[in-house]
Amino acid sequence: MPVRPADIALAHRLADAAGAVIRPYFRQPAGLELKADRSPVTRADREAEEAMRRLLDAECPADGVVGEEHGTKDGVTGRQWVLDPIDGTRSFTAGRAIFGTLIALVEDGWPVLGIIDQPVQRERWTGVAGRPTLLNDAPVRTRACAALDGAIVATTSPHLFEEADVPHFMALVTAASGGAARQGPVYGGDCYNYGLLASGFLDIVCESGLQLYDFAALAPIVEGAGGRMCDWNGDPLTAASAGHVLAIGDPARTDDVLEALRSVAGHDHHDH
């Protein structure tokens, strides 16, 4: 079933509401705290999610909501709005405008609508199943990548990977840099990297340990721009995925990327 225009309009209003909360806190002391898992959270995160949830409660109270800061509200429609008010809190608190607000609509486990909103630079990528991805109002496309050697790989930080995943990531980095890992990947960026890949500036984003609210919005954006999103086994991302996430700008490189990830001697990668 095609995504309703009313849902797309609502997603934009959610992004507007979050951005209005976040912008005044940027590069200000925003009451940083550490959550139980030691990840940072700010007043901006909490208040932005609250603003979005108020809109959803008013507009579509029967839908489910999954949010990073305020948990899960069960719905009765088979639809879930998945919210990450600040994806990249570490970048936000460091004053780097490469964090983003993530908003997704998931129907029966499948992401059908996604927004990455960078509220400081006022850049917004919108992906809708069956439509071309837009950056603000202009369509964007991933770029062709003739070979894995020379591809630009990005990740937020290998420190976020589970230890067993690091050798697989390093094998991919080495394959992309012709066997010399000196060039190295692009580090930092969180959700912003997926927007840059959709716009044709990066070739591969590789991450592990992501939650549904980290990746649900990204799949419609990357795929609507001509890229491929999957897990490290090559399977499509759904609400049941384990959090090993690949975005590949040129789908022709998918097998090369999967082969590089698997090429680690003595290590087998299995989804946990």
PDB file of C-alpha atoms in Angstrom:
ATOM      1  CA  MET A   1       0.000   0.000   0.000  1.00  0.00           C
ATOM      2  CA  PRO A   2       1.518   3.344  -0.965  1.00  0.00           C
ATOM      3  CA  VAL A   3       2.489   5.739   1.825  1.00  0.00           C
ATOM      4  CA  ARG A   4      -0.253   8.306   2.354  1.00  0.00           C
ATOM      5  CA  PRO A   5       0.556  11.964   1.665  1.00  0.00           C
ATOM      6  CA  ALA A   6      -0.856  12.777   5.109  1.00  0.00           C
ATOM      7  CA  ASP A   7       1.788  10.532   6.711  1.00  0.00           C
ATOM      8  CA  ILE A   8       4.582  12.226   4.767  1.00  0.00           C
ATOM      9  CA  ALA A   9       3.279  15.633   5.838  1.00  0.00           C
ATOM     10  CA  LEU A  10       3.076  14.481   9.456  1.00  0.00           C
ATOM     11  CA  ALA A  11       6.670  13.194   9.345  1.00  0.00           C
ATOM     12  CA  HIS A  12       7.813  16.643   8.191  1.00  0.00           C
ATOM     13  CA  ARG A  13       5.883  18.286  11.022  1.00  0.00           C
ATOM     14  CA  LEU A  14       7.544  15.898  13.484  1.00  0.00           C
ATOM     15  CA  ALA A  15      10.963  16.912  12.137  1.00  0.00           C
ATOM     16  CA  ASP A  16      10.023  20.605  12.358  1.00  0.00           C
ATOM     17  CA  ALA A  17       8.906  20.157  15.970  1.00  0.00           C
ATOM     18  CA  ALA A  18      12.105  18.340  16.968  1.00  0.00           C
ATOM     19  CA  GLY A  19      14.331  20.875  15.216  1.00  0.00           C
ATOM     20  CA  ALA A  20      12.638  23.791  16.959  1.00  0.00           C
ATOM     21  CA  VAL A  21      13.496  22.190  20.318  1.00  0.00           C
ATOM     22  CA  ILE A  22      17.057  21.172  19.407  1.00  0.00           C
ATOM     23  CA  ARG A  23      18.418  24.312  17.715  1.00  0.00           C
ATOM     24  CA  PRO A  24      18.453  26.557  20.841  1.00  0.00           C
ATOM     25  CA  TYR A  25      20.423  23.898  22.751  1.00  0.00           C
ATOM     26  CA  PHE A  26      23.145  23.447  20.098  1.00  0.00           C
ATOM     27  CA  ARG A  27      26.581  24.604  21.345  1.00  0.00           C
ATOM     28  CA  GLN A  28      24.996  25.504  24.672  1.00  0.00           C
ATOM     29  CA  PRO A  29      25.420  23.633  27.977  1.00  0.00           C
ATOM     30  CA  ALA A  30      22.527  21.218  27.397  1.00  0.00           C
ATOM     31  CA  GLY A  31      22.463  19.297  30.677  1.00  0.00           C
ATOM     32  CA  LEU A  32      24.492  16.278  29.540  1.00  0.00           C
ATOM     33  CA  GLU A  33      23.948  13.038  31.484  1.00  0.00           C
ATOM     34  CA  LEU A  34      25.049   9.441  31.003  1.00  0.00           C
ATOM     35  CA  LYS A  35      22.377   6.777  30.679  1.00  0.00           C
ATOM     36  CA  ALA A  36      22.674   3.351  32.315  1.00  0.00           C
ATOM     37  CA  ASP A  37      24.606   2.018  29.298  1.00  0.00           C
ATOM     38  CA  ARG A  38      26.998   5.038  29.574  1.00  0.00           C
ATOM     39  CA  SER A  39      25.659   6.627  26.389  1.00  0.00           C
ATOM     40  CA  PRO A  40      25.126  10.382  26.573  1.00  0.00           C
ATOM     41  CA  VAL A  41      21.694  12.006  26.685  1.00  0.00           C
ATOM     42  CA  THR A  42      20.741  15.673  26.871  1.00  0.00           C
ATOM     43  CA  ARG A  43      17.684  17.730  27.685  1.00  0.00           C
ATOM     44  CA  ALA A  44      17.500  18.398  23.955  1.00  0.00           C
ATOM     45  CA  ASP A  45      17.045  14.644  23.244  1.00  0.00           C
ATOM     46  CA  ARG A  46      14.305  14.235  25.812  1.00  0.00           C
ATOM     47  CA  GLU A  47      12.372  17.390  24.991  1.00  0.00           C
ATOM     48  CA  ALA A  48      12.581  16.823  21.223  1.00  0.00           C
ATOM     49  CA  GLU A  49      11.137  13.334  21.584  1.00  0.00           C
ATOM     50  CA  GLU A  50       8.404  14.633  23.892  1.00  0.00           C
ATOM     51  CA  ALA A  51       7.443  17.253  21.273  1.00  0.00           C
ATOM     52  CA  MET A  52       7.181  14.574  18.581  1.00  0.00           C
ATOM     53  CA  ARG A  53       5.164  12.236  20.795  1.00  0.00           C
ATOM     54  CA  ARG A  54       2.673  14.997  21.619  1.00  0.00           C
ATOM     55  CA  LEU A  55       2.022  15.443  17.892  1.00  0.00           C
ATOM     56  CA  LEU A  56       1.614  11.685  17.356  1.00  0.00           C
ATOM     57  CA  ASP A  57      -0.746  11.338  20.329  1.00  0.00           C
ATOM     58  CA  ALA A  58      -2.891  14.088  18.828  1.00  0.00           C
ATOM     59  CA  GLU A  59      -2.770  12.985  15.169  1.00  0.00           C
ATOM     60  CA  CYS A  60      -2.663   9.179  15.208  1.00  0.00           C
ATOM     61  CA  PRO A  61      -3.228   7.880  18.744  1.00  0.00           C
ATOM     62  CA  ALA A  62      -3.856   4.296  17.590  1.00  0.00           C
ATOM     63  CA  ASP A  63      -0.385   3.930  15.999  1.00  0.00           C
ATOM     64  CA  GLY A  64       2.526   2.478  17.953  1.00  0.00           C
ATOM     65  CA  VAL A  65       5.532   4.629  18.863  1.00  0.00           C
ATOM     66  CA  VAL A  66       9.103   3.465  19.457  1.00  0.00           C
ATOM     67  CA  GLY A  67      11.441   6.139  20.790  1.00  0.00           C
ATOM     68  CA  GLU A  68      15.005   6.067  22.037  1.00  0.00           C
ATOM     69  CA  GLU A  69      14.323   8.152  25.151  1.00  0.00           C
ATOM     70  CA  HIS A  70      10.747   7.326  26.182  1.00  0.00           C
ATOM     71  CA  GLY A  71      10.304   3.685  25.227  1.00  0.00           C
ATOM     72  CA  THR A  72       7.607   1.872  23.302  1.00  0.00           C
ATOM     73  CA  LYS A  73       3.899   2.572  23.123  1.00  0.00           C
ATOM     74  CA  ASP A  74       1.947  -0.322  21.622  1.00  0.00           C
ATOM     75  CA  GLY A  75      -0.538   0.475  18.874  1.00  0.00           C
ATOM     76  CA  VAL A  76      -3.385  -1.404  17.229  1.00  0.00           C
ATOM     77  CA  THR A  77      -2.844  -0.500  13.552  1.00  0.00           C
ATOM     78  CA  GLY A  78       0.270  -2.505  12.604  1.00  0.00           C
ATOM     79  CA  ARG A  79       2.013   0.861  12.148  1.00  0.00           C
ATOM     80  CA  GLN A  80       4.819   2.210  14.327  1.00  0.00           C
ATOM     81  CA  TRP A  81       6.457   5.623  14.316  1.00  0.00           C
ATOM     82  CA  VAL A  82      10.115   5.134  15.208  1.00  0.00           C
ATOM     83  CA  LEU A  83      11.895   8.174  16.645  1.00  0.00           C
ATOM     84  CA  ASP A  84      15.503   9.014  17.499  1.00  0.00           C
ATOM     85  CA  PRO A  85      15.455  12.700  18.464  1.00  0.00           C
ATOM     86  CA  ILE A  86      19.249  13.115  18.318  1.00  0.00           C
ATOM     87  CA  ASP A  87      21.135  10.366  16.524  1.00  0.00           C
ATOM     88  CA  GLY A  88      24.724  11.316  17.276  1.00  0.00           C
ATOM     89  CA  THR A  89      24.437  12.827  20.761  1.00  0.00           C
ATOM     90  CA  ARG A  90      28.231  12.710  21.059  1.00  0.00           C
ATOM     91  CA  SER A  91      28.564  14.877  17.938  1.00  0.00           C
ATOM     92  CA  PHE A  92      25.795  17.173  19.217  1.00  0.00           C
ATOM     93  CA  THR A  93      27.539  17.707  22.557  1.00  0.00           C
ATOM     94  CA  ALA A  94      30.859  18.250  20.746  1.00  0.00           C
ATOM     95  CA  GLY A  95      29.278  21.052  18.710  1.00  0.00           C
ATOM     96  CA  ARG A  96      29.478  19.132  15.404  1.00  0.00           C
ATOM     97  CA  ALA A  97      26.451  19.627  13.147  1.00  0.00           C
ATOM     98  CA  ILE A  98      26.530  16.060  11.814  1.00  0.00           C
ATOM     99  CA  PHE A  99      23.917  14.628  14.190  1.00  0.00           C
ATOM    100  CA  GLY A 100      20.343  14.230  13.022  1.00  0.00           C
ATOM    101  CA  THR A 101      16.765  13.576  14.009  1.00  0.00           C
ATOM    102  CA  LEU A 102      15.508  10.238  12.675  1.00  0.00           C
ATOM    103  CA  ILE A 103      11.827   9.631  12.000  1.00  0.00           C
ATOM    104  CA  ALA A 104      10.494   6.436  10.432  1.00  0.00           C
ATOM    105  CA  LEU A 105       7.114   4.902   9.727  1.00  0.00           C
ATOM    106  CA  VAL A 106       7.247   1.104   9.965  1.00  0.00           C
ATOM    107  CA  GLU A 107       4.304  -0.921   8.630  1.00  0.00           C
ATOM    108  CA  ASP A 108       4.106  -4.610   9.608  1.00  0.00           C
ATOM    109  CA  GLY A 109       7.821  -4.562  10.459  1.00  0.00           C
ATOM    110  CA  TRP A 110       8.994  -2.858   7.242  1.00  0.00           C
ATOM    111  CA  PRO A 111      10.262   0.757   7.129  1.00  0.00           C
ATOM    112  CA  VAL A 112       8.252   2.580   4.422  1.00  0.00           C
ATOM    113  CA  LEU A 113       9.056   6.224   5.227  1.00  0.00           C
ATOM    114  CA  GLY A 114      12.198   7.793   6.653  1.00  0.00           C
ATOM    115  CA  ILE A 115      13.535  11.258   7.423  1.00  0.00           C
ATOM    116  CA  ILE A 116      17.057  12.338   8.393  1.00  0.00           C
ATOM    117  CA  ASP A 117      16.830  15.943   9.555  1.00  0.00           C
ATOM    118  CA  GLN A 118      19.931  18.005  10.323  1.00  0.00           C
ATOM    119  CA  PRO A 119      18.268  20.932  12.078  1.00  0.00           C
ATOM    120  CA  VAL A 120      21.275  23.268  12.321  1.00  0.00           C
ATOM    121  CA  GLN A 121      22.263  23.067   8.646  1.00  0.00           C
ATOM    122  CA  ARG A 122      18.577  22.714   7.736  1.00  0.00           C
ATOM    123  CA  GLU A 123      19.192  19.697   5.542  1.00  0.00           C
ATOM    124  CA  ARG A 124      16.461  17.082   5.372  1.00  0.00           C
ATOM    125  CA  TRP A 125      16.579  13.804   3.489  1.00  0.00           C
ATOM    126  CA  THR A 126      13.192  12.168   2.917  1.00  0.00           C
ATOM    127  CA  GLY A 127      12.785   8.608   1.687  1.00  0.00           C
ATOM    128  CA  VAL A 128       9.421   7.055   0.815  1.00  0.00           C
ATOM    129  CA  ALA A 129       8.961   3.497  -0.500  1.00  0.00           C
ATOM    130  CA  GLY A 130       8.514   3.617  -4.272  1.00  0.00           C
ATOM    131  CA  ARG A 131       9.609   7.258  -4.647  1.00  0.00           C
ATOM    132  CA  PRO A 132      12.943   8.986  -5.292  1.00  0.00           C
ATOM    133  CA  THR A 133      14.738  10.290  -2.206  1.00  0.00           C
ATOM    134  CA  LEU A 134      14.766  14.054  -1.722  1.00  0.00           C
ATOM    135  CA  LEU A 135      17.267  16.354  -0.009  1.00  0.00           C
ATOM    136  CA  ASN A 136      15.075  19.290   0.932  1.00  0.00           C
ATOM    137  CA  ASP A 137      13.084  19.430  -2.320  1.00  0.00           C
ATOM    138  CA  ALA A 138      15.609  18.090  -4.831  1.00  0.00           C
ATOM    139  CA  PRO A 139      16.030  14.413  -5.787  1.00  0.00           C
ATOM    140  CA  VAL A 140      19.401  12.830  -4.916  1.00  0.00           C
ATOM    141  CA  ARG A 141      21.174   9.723  -6.242  1.00  0.00           C
ATOM    142  CA  THR A 142      23.944   7.506  -4.972  1.00  0.00           C
ATOM    143  CA  ARG A 143      27.028   7.357  -7.181  1.00  0.00           C
ATOM    144  CA  ALA A 144      28.442   4.513  -9.234  1.00  0.00           C
ATOM    145  CA  CYS A 145      31.391   2.643  -7.717  1.00  0.00           C
ATOM    146  CA  ALA A 146      33.293   0.571 -10.257  1.00  0.00           C
ATOM    147  CA  ALA A 147      35.379  -1.406  -7.734  1.00  0.00           C
ATOM    148  CA  LEU A 148      35.619  -1.913  -3.995  1.00  0.00           C
ATOM    149  CA  ASP A 149      39.255  -0.756  -4.176  1.00  0.00           C
ATOM    150  CA  GLY A 150      38.963   3.022  -3.867  1.00  0.00           C
ATOM    151  CA  ALA A 151      35.483   3.069  -2.313  1.00  0.00           C
ATOM    152  CA  ILE A 152      35.015   5.552   0.525  1.00  0.00           C
ATOM    153  CA  VAL A 153      33.887   3.711   3.662  1.00  0.00           C
ATOM    154  CA  ALA A 154      32.357   5.528   6.630  1.00  0.00           C
ATOM    155  CA  THR A 155      31.464   4.490  10.161  1.00  0.00           C
ATOM    156  CA  THR A 156      30.713   6.477  13.284  1.00  0.00           C
ATOM    157  CA  SER A 157      33.390   4.723  15.343  1.00  0.00           C
ATOM    158  CA  PRO A 158      34.835   1.211  15.512  1.00  0.00           C
ATOM    159  CA  HIS A 159      34.825   1.703  19.307  1.00  0.00           C
ATOM    160  CA  LEU A 160      31.047   1.172  19.113  1.00  0.00           C
ATOM    161  CA  PHE A 161      31.464  -2.271  17.520  1.00  0.00           C
ATOM    162  CA  GLU A 162      31.386  -5.490  19.466  1.00  0.00           C
ATOM    163  CA  GLU A 163      34.936  -6.819  19.668  1.00  0.00           C
ATOM    164  CA  ALA A 164      34.182  -9.797  17.408  1.00  0.00           C
ATOM    165  CA  ASP A 165      32.934  -7.447  14.660  1.00  0.00           C
ATOM    166  CA  VAL A 166      36.055  -5.253  14.475  1.00  0.00           C
ATOM    167  CA  PRO A 167      38.232  -7.619  12.364  1.00  0.00           C
ATOM    168  CA  HIS A 168      35.428  -7.898   9.798  1.00  0.00           C
ATOM    169  CA  PHE A 169      35.146  -4.126   9.559  1.00  0.00           C
ATOM    170  CA  MET A 170      38.929  -3.750   9.252  1.00  0.00           C
ATOM    171  CA  ALA A 171      38.966  -6.347   6.467  1.00  0.00           C
ATOM    172  CA  LEU A 172      36.412  -4.237   4.571  1.00  0.00           C
ATOM    173  CA  VAL A 173      38.483  -1.076   5.127  1.00  0.00           C
ATOM    174  CA  THR A 174      41.621  -2.838   3.880  1.00  0.00           C
ATOM    175  CA  ALA A 175      39.834  -4.137   0.764  1.00  0.00           C
ATOM    176  CA  ALA A 176      38.528  -0.652  -0.006  1.00  0.00           C
ATOM    177  CA  SER A 177      41.993   0.873   0.276  1.00  0.00           C
ATOM    178  CA  GLY A 178      43.810  -1.584  -1.971  1.00  0.00           C
ATOM    179  CA  GLY A 179      45.320  -3.540   0.891  1.00  0.00           C
ATOM    180  CA  ALA A 180      46.791  -0.428   2.573  1.00  0.00           C
ATOM    181  CA  ALA A 181      44.550   0.742   5.395  1.00  0.00           C
ATOM    182  CA  ARG A 182      46.487   4.040   5.651  1.00  0.00           C
ATOM    183  CA  GLN A 183      43.787   6.013   3.850  1.00  0.00           C
ATOM    184  CA  GLY A 184      41.351   4.741   6.405  1.00  0.00           C
ATOM    185  CA  PRO A 185      37.633   5.332   6.561  1.00  0.00           C
ATOM    186  CA  VAL A 186      35.647   8.460   7.331  1.00  0.00           C
ATOM    187  CA  TYR A 187      34.926   8.486  11.088  1.00  0.00           C
ATOM    188  CA  GLY A 188      32.060  10.219  12.843  1.00  0.00           C
ATOM    189  CA  GLY A 189      28.784  11.137  11.259  1.00  0.00           C
ATOM    190  CA  ASP A 190      26.098   8.817  12.655  1.00  0.00           C
ATOM    191  CA  CYS A 191      22.950   9.109  10.512  1.00  0.00           C
ATOM    192  CA  TYR A 192      24.439  11.996   8.497  1.00  0.00           C
ATOM    193  CA  ASN A 193      26.690   9.501   6.680  1.00  0.00           C
ATOM    194  CA  TYR A 194      23.638   7.787   5.190  1.00  0.00           C
ATOM    195  CA  GLY A 195      22.385  11.100   3.824  1.00  0.00           C
ATOM    196  CA  LEU A 196      25.819  11.746   2.300  1.00  0.00           C
ATOM    197  CA  LEU A 197      25.793   8.259   0.754  1.00  0.00           C
ATOM    198  CA  ALA A 198      22.308   8.897  -0.675  1.00  0.00           C
ATOM    199  CA  SER A 199      23.629  12.187  -2.123  1.00  0.00           C
ATOM    200  CA  GLY A 200      26.595  10.469  -3.794  1.00  0.00           C
ATOM    201  CA  PHE A 201      29.512  11.490  -1.533  1.00  0.00           C
ATOM    202  CA  LEU A 202      30.223   8.191   0.252  1.00  0.00           C
ATOM    203  CA  ASP A 203      30.194   4.638  -1.115  1.00  0.00           C
ATOM    204  CA  ILE A 204      29.718   2.377   1.924  1.00  0.00           C
ATOM    205  CA  VAL A 205      28.561   2.830   5.518  1.00  0.00           C
ATOM    206  CA  CYS A 206      29.211  -0.101   7.854  1.00  0.00           C
ATOM    207  CA  GLU A 207      28.022  -0.256  11.459  1.00  0.00           C
ATOM    208  CA  SER A 208      27.140  -2.780  14.150  1.00  0.00           C
ATOM    209  CA  GLY A 209      25.138  -2.612  17.349  1.00  0.00           C
ATOM    210  CA  LEU A 210      22.382  -0.405  15.914  1.00  0.00           C
ATOM    211  CA  GLN A 211      18.844  -0.406  17.333  1.00  0.00           C
ATOM    212  CA  LEU A 212      15.636  -0.178  15.306  1.00  0.00           C
ATOM    213  CA  TYR A 213      15.428   3.572  15.984  1.00  0.00           C
ATOM    214  CA  ASP A 214      18.976   3.963  14.577  1.00  0.00           C
ATOM    215  CA  PHE A 215      18.296   2.312  11.204  1.00  0.00           C
ATOM    216  CA  ALA A 216      14.553   2.271  10.399  1.00  0.00           C
ATOM    217  CA  ALA A 217      14.583   5.749   8.819  1.00  0.00           C
ATOM    218  CA  LEU A 218      17.715   5.076   6.798  1.00  0.00           C
ATOM    219  CA  ALA A 219      16.541   2.217   4.564  1.00  0.00           C
ATOM    220  CA  PRO A 220      13.883   4.154   2.577  1.00  0.00           C
ATOM    221  CA  ILE A 221      16.357   7.049   2.120  1.00  0.00           C
ATOM    222  CA  VAL A 222      19.268   4.945   0.850  1.00  0.00           C
ATOM    223  CA  GLU A 223      17.080   2.711  -1.321  1.00  0.00           C
ATOM    224  CA  GLY A 224      15.068   5.592  -2.787  1.00  0.00           C
ATOM    225  CA  ALA A 225      18.391   7.111  -3.922  1.00  0.00           C
ATOM    226  CA  GLY A 226      19.387   3.905  -5.733  1.00  0.00           C
ATOM    227  CA  GLY A 227      21.479   2.308  -2.962  1.00  0.00           C
ATOM    228  CA  ARG A 228      21.122  -0.922  -1.042  1.00  0.00           C
ATOM    229  CA  MET A 229      20.617  -1.417   2.694  1.00  0.00           C
ATOM    230  CA  CYS A 230      21.071  -4.786   4.303  1.00  0.00           C
ATOM    231  CA  ASP A 231      22.633  -6.561   7.254  1.00  0.00           C
ATOM    232  CA  TRP A 232      26.120  -8.132   7.178  1.00  0.00           C
ATOM    233  CA  ASN A 233      24.607 -11.320   5.720  1.00  0.00           C
ATOM    234  CA  GLY A 234      23.004  -9.402   2.847  1.00  0.00           C
ATOM    235  CA  ASP A 235      19.462  -9.722   4.223  1.00  0.00           C
ATOM    236  CA  PRO A 236      17.067  -6.735   4.143  1.00  0.00           C
ATOM    237  CA  LEU A 237      16.566  -4.730   7.332  1.00  0.00           C
ATOM    238  CA  THR A 238      13.340  -5.210   9.270  1.00  0.00           C
ATOM    239  CA  ALA A 239      12.188  -4.596  12.827  1.00  0.00           C
ATOM    240  CA  ALA A 240      13.678  -8.026  13.650  1.00  0.00           C
ATOM    241  CA  SER A 241      17.224  -7.259  12.376  1.00  0.00           C
ATOM    242  CA  ALA A 242      20.133  -7.680  14.789  1.00  0.00           C
ATOM    243  CA  GLY A 243      21.755  -4.276  14.192  1.00  0.00           C
ATOM    244  CA  HIS A 244      24.621  -5.129  11.813  1.00  0.00           C
ATOM    245  CA  VAL A 245      23.934  -2.528   9.128  1.00  0.00           C
ATOM    246  CA  LEU A 246      25.407  -1.898   5.676  1.00  0.00           C
ATOM    247  CA  ALA A 247      24.533   0.886   3.272  1.00  0.00           C
ATOM    248  CA  ILE A 248      26.011   0.410  -0.200  1.00  0.00           C
ATOM    249  CA  GLY A 249      25.684   3.244  -2.688  1.00  0.00           C
ATOM    250  CA  ASP A 250      26.189   1.081  -5.766  1.00  0.00           C
ATOM    251  CA  PRO A 251      24.261  -2.209  -5.349  1.00  0.00           C
ATOM    252  CA  ALA A 252      26.674  -3.831  -7.857  1.00  0.00           C
ATOM    253  CA  ARG A 253      29.307  -3.797  -5.067  1.00  0.00           C
ATOM    254  CA  THR A 254      27.138  -5.719  -2.576  1.00  0.00           C
ATOM    255  CA  ASP A 255      28.786  -9.106  -3.118  1.00  0.00           C
ATOM    256  CA  ASP A 256      32.270  -7.531  -2.899  1.00  0.00           C
ATOM    257  CA  VAL A 257      31.396  -5.870   0.415  1.00  0.00           C
ATOM    258  CA  LEU A 258      29.887  -9.040   1.906  1.00  0.00           C
ATOM    259  CA  GLU A 259      32.897 -11.075   0.718  1.00  0.00           C
ATOM    260  CA  ALA A 260      35.338  -8.607   2.325  1.00  0.00           C
ATOM    261  CA  LEU A 261      33.444  -8.726   5.629  1.00  0.00           C
ATOM    262  CA  ARG A 262      33.602 -12.540   5.561  1.00  0.00           C
ATOM    263  CA  SER A 263      37.272 -12.713   4.567  1.00  0.00           C
ATOM    264  CA  VAL A 264      38.685 -12.726   8.124  1.00  0.00           C
ATOM    265  CA  ALA A 265      40.830 -15.783   8.781  1.00  0.00           C
ATOM    266  CA  GLY A 266      39.625 -17.860  11.729  1.00  0.00           C
ATOM    267  CA  HIS A 267      36.608 -15.604  12.377  1.00  0.00           C
ATOM    268  CA  ASP A 268      33.073 -16.481  11.491  1.00  0.00           C
ATOM    269  CA  HIS A 269      30.571 -13.658  11.676  1.00  0.00           C
ATOM    270  CA  HIS A 270      27.175 -14.723  12.991  1.00  0.00           C
ATOM    271  CA  ASP A 271      24.344 -12.445  13.950  1.00  0.00           C
ATOM    272  CA  HIS A 272      23.881 -12.682  17.694  1.00  0.00           C
TER     273      HIS A 272
END
